[in-house]
Coordinates of C-alpha atoms and ligand atoms in Angstrom, one line a residue:
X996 CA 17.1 40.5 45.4
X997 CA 15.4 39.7 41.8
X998 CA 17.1 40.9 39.1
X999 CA 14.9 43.6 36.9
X1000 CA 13.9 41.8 33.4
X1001 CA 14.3 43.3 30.4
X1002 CA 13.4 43.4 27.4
X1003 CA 15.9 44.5 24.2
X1004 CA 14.4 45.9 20.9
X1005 CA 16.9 45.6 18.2
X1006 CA 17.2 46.0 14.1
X1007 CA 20.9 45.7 13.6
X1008 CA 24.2 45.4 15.1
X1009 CA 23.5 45.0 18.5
X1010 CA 26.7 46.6 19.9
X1011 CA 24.6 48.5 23.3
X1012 CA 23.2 44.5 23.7
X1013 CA 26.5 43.5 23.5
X1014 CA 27.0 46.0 26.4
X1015 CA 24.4 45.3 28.3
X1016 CA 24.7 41.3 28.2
X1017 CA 28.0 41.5 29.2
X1018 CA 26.8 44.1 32.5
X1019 CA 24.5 41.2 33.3
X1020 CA 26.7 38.4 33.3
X1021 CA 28.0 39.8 36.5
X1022 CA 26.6 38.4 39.2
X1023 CA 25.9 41.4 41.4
X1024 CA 24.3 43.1 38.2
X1025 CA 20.8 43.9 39.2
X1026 CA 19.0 43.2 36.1
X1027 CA 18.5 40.2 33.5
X1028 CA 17.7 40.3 29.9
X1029 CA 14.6 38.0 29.1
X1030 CA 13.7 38.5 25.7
X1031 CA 16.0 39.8 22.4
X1032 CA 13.3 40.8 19.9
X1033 CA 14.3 42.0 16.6
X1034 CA 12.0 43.8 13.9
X1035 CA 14.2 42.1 11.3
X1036 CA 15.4 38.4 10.6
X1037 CA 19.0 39.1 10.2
X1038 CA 19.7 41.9 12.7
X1039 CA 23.2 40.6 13.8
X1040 CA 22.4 41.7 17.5
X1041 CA 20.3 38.3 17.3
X1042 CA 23.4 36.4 17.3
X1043 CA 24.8 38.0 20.5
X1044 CA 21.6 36.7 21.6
X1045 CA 22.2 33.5 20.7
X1046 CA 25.3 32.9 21.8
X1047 CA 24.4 34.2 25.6
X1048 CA 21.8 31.7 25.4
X1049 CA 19.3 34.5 25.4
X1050 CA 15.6 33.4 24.0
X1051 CA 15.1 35.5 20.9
X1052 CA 12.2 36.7 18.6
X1053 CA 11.7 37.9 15.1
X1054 CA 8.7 40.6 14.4
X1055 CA 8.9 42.0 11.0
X1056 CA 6.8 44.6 10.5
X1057 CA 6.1 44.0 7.4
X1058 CA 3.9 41.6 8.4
X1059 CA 1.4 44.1 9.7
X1060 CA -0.9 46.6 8.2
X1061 CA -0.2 49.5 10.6
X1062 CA 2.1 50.0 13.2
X1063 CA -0.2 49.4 16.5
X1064 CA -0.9 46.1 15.1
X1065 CA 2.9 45.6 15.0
X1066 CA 3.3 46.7 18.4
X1067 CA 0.4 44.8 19.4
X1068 CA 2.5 42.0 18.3
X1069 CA 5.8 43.2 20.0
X1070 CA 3.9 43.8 23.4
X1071 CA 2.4 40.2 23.3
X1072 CA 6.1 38.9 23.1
X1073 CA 7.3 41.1 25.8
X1074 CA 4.5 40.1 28.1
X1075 CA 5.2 36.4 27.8
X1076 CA 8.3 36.8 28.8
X1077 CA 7.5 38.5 31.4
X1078 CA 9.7 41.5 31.0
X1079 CA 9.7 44.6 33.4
X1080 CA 11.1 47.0 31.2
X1081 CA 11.8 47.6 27.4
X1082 CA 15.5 48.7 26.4
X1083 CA 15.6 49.9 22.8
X1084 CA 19.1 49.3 21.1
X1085 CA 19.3 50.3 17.8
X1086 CA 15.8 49.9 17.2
X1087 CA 14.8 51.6 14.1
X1088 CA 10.7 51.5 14.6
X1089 CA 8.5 54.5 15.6
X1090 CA 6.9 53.4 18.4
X1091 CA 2.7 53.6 18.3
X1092 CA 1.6 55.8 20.8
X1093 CA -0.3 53.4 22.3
X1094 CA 3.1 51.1 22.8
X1095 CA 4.2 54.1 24.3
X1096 CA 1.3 55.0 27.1
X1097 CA 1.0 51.0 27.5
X1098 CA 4.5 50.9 29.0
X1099 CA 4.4 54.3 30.1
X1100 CA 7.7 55.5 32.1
X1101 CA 9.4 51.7 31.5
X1102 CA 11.0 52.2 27.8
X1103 CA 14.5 53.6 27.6
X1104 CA 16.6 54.8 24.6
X1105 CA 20.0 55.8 23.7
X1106 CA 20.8 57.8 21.7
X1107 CA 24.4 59.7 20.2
X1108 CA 23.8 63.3 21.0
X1109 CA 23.9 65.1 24.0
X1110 CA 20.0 65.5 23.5
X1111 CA 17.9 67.8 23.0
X1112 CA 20.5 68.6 20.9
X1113 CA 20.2 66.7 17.4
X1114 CA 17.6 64.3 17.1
X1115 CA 17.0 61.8 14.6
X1116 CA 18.9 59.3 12.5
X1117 CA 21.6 62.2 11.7
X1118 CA 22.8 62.8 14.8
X1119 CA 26.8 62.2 14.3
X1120 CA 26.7 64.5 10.9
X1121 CA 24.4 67.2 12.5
X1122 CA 27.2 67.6 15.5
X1123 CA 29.8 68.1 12.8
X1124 CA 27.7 70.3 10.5
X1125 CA 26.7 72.5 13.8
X1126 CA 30.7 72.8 14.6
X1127 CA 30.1 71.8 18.3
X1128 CA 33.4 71.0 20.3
X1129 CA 31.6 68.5 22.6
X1130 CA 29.1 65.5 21.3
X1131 CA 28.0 62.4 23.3
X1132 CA 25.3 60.2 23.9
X1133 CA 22.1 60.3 26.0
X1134 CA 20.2 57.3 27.8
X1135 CA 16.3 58.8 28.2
X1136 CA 12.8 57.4 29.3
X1137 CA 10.9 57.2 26.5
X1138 CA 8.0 59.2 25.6
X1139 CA 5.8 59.7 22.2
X1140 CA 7.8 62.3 20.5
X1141 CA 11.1 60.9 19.3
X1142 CA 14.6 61.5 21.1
X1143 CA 12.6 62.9 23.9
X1144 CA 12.0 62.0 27.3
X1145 CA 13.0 61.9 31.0
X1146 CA 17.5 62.2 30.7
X1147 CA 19.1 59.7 32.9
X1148 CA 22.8 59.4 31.9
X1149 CA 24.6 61.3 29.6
X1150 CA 28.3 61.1 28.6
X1151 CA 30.1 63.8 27.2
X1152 CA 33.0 63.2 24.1
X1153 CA 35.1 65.7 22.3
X1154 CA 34.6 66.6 18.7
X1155 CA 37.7 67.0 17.2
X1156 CA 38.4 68.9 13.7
X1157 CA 39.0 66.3 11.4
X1158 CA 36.2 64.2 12.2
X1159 CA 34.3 62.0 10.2
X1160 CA 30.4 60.9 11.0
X1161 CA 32.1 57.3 11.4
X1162 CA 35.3 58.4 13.7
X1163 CA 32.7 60.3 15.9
X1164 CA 30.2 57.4 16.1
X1165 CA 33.4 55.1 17.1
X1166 CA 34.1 57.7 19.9
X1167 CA 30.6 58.3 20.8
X1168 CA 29.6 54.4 20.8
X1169 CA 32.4 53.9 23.6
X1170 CA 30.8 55.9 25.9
X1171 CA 27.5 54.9 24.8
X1172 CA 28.7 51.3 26.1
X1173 CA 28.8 52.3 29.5
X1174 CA 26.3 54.9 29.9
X1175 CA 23.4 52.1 28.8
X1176 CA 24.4 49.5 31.6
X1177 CA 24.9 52.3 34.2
X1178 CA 21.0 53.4 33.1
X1179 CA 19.8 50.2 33.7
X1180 CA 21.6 50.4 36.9
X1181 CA 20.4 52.9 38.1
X1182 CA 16.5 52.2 37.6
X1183 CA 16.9 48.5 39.0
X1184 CA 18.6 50.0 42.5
X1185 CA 16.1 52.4 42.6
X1186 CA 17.8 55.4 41.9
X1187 CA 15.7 57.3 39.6
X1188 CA 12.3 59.3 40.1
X1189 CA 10.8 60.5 37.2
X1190 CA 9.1 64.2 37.9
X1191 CA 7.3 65.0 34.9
X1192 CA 9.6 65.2 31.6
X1193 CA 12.8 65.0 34.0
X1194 CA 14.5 62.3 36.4
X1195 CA 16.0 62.6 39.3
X1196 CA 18.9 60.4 39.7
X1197 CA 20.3 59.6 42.8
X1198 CA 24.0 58.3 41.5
X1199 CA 25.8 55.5 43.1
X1200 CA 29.1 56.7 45.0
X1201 CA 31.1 54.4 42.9
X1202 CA 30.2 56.6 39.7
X1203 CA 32.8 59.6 40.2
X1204 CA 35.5 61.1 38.4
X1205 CA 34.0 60.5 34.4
X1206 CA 32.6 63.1 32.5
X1207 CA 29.0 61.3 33.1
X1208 CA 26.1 63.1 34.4
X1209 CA 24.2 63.5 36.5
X1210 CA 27.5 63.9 39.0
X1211 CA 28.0 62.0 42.3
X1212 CA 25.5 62.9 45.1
Ligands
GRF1282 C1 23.7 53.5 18.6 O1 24.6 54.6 18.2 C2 22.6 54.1 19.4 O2 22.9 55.3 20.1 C3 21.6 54.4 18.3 O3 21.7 53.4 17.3 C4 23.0 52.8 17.4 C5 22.9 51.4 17.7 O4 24.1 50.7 17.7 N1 20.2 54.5 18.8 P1 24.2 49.2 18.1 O5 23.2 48.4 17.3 O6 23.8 49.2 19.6 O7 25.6 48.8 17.9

């Protein structure tokens, strides 16, 4: 069966590409990654890249009066090599509405809240501000308002009362590592129908007894 290509936007540490590079190493792992692009120079997910032997690109926005220009750019990269769908990891662009409706229902996201709960760049210190017991992370279609979208995956982590934004994101980023390739999974085999602004998820019987939803089928 051909593998689903993807495409991985990045601006920093690359930890979820880590993730998902290593899922795809395995040889019954539906999907490839194609293209690493990153929206800065030294974003050290690049290196990952590298190292798998990955082709990469550099877009810095900087470079462009406005941001559909930018994506213009992005997109062309993306189309040349021939990706299927766009994984963003870490990626610290708005996206242009017309990135958005051009690649309409074939962007995904993760994010470390149990969305909707706290969106944003916060999230880890607005789950400790707001006292919650539970936090986690959430793998979404993307849409034009941010941290919203279709939910595919979510993975649920305790909060626990000492804390810290950075012990949290350690915890979080865990599960975060195996909700993304699950995600990606799931839409290469298939498994998801989007319905509007939610998916239905068929889940794979060998996805059972962790705190991840949506549950077995
Ligand atoms: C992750 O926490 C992800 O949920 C958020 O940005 C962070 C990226 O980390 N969108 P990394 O670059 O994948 O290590």
């Amino acid at each position: 069966m051909a593998r689903l290509k993807l495409g991985v936007l990045i601006s920093g540490r690359g930890s979820n590409l880590q993730a998902l590079i290593a899922a795809c190493a395995e040889t019954t792992y539906p999907a490839e990654i194609v293209l690493v692009l990153a929206n800065k120079p030294d974003a050290m997910g690049l290196e990952h890249a590298r190292e798998a032997g990955i082709a990469t690109a550099v877009v810095e926005h900087g470079d462009f009066p406005d941001r559909e220009s930018f994506d213009k750019a992005v997109h062309a990269q993306l189309k040349d090599a021939d990706v299927e769908w766009v994984c963003l990891a870490g990626y610290m662009r708005l996206l242009s509405s017309w990135f958005v409706e051009t690649w309409n229902d074939r962007i995904i996201n993760i994010h470390p809240s149990l969305l909707p709960a706290f969106k944003g760049i916060d999230a880890h210190a607005q789950a400790i501000a707001a006292g919650v017991k539970l936090s986690g992370c959430t793998v979404h279609i993307v849409r034009t308002e941010m941290d919203a979208g279709p939910i595919l995956v979510q993975a649920a982590v305790p909060l626990l009362p000492d804390d810290t934004e950075d012990s949290l994101a350690a915890r979080i980023l865990t599960v975060e590592h195996q909700c993304y390739p699950l995600a990606v999974r799931l839409i290469a085999e298939g498994r998801v129908q989007i319905d509007g602004d939610t998916a239905i998820v068929v889940m794979p019987p060998d996805i059972g007894d962790q705190i991840i939803s949506p549950p077995q089928s």
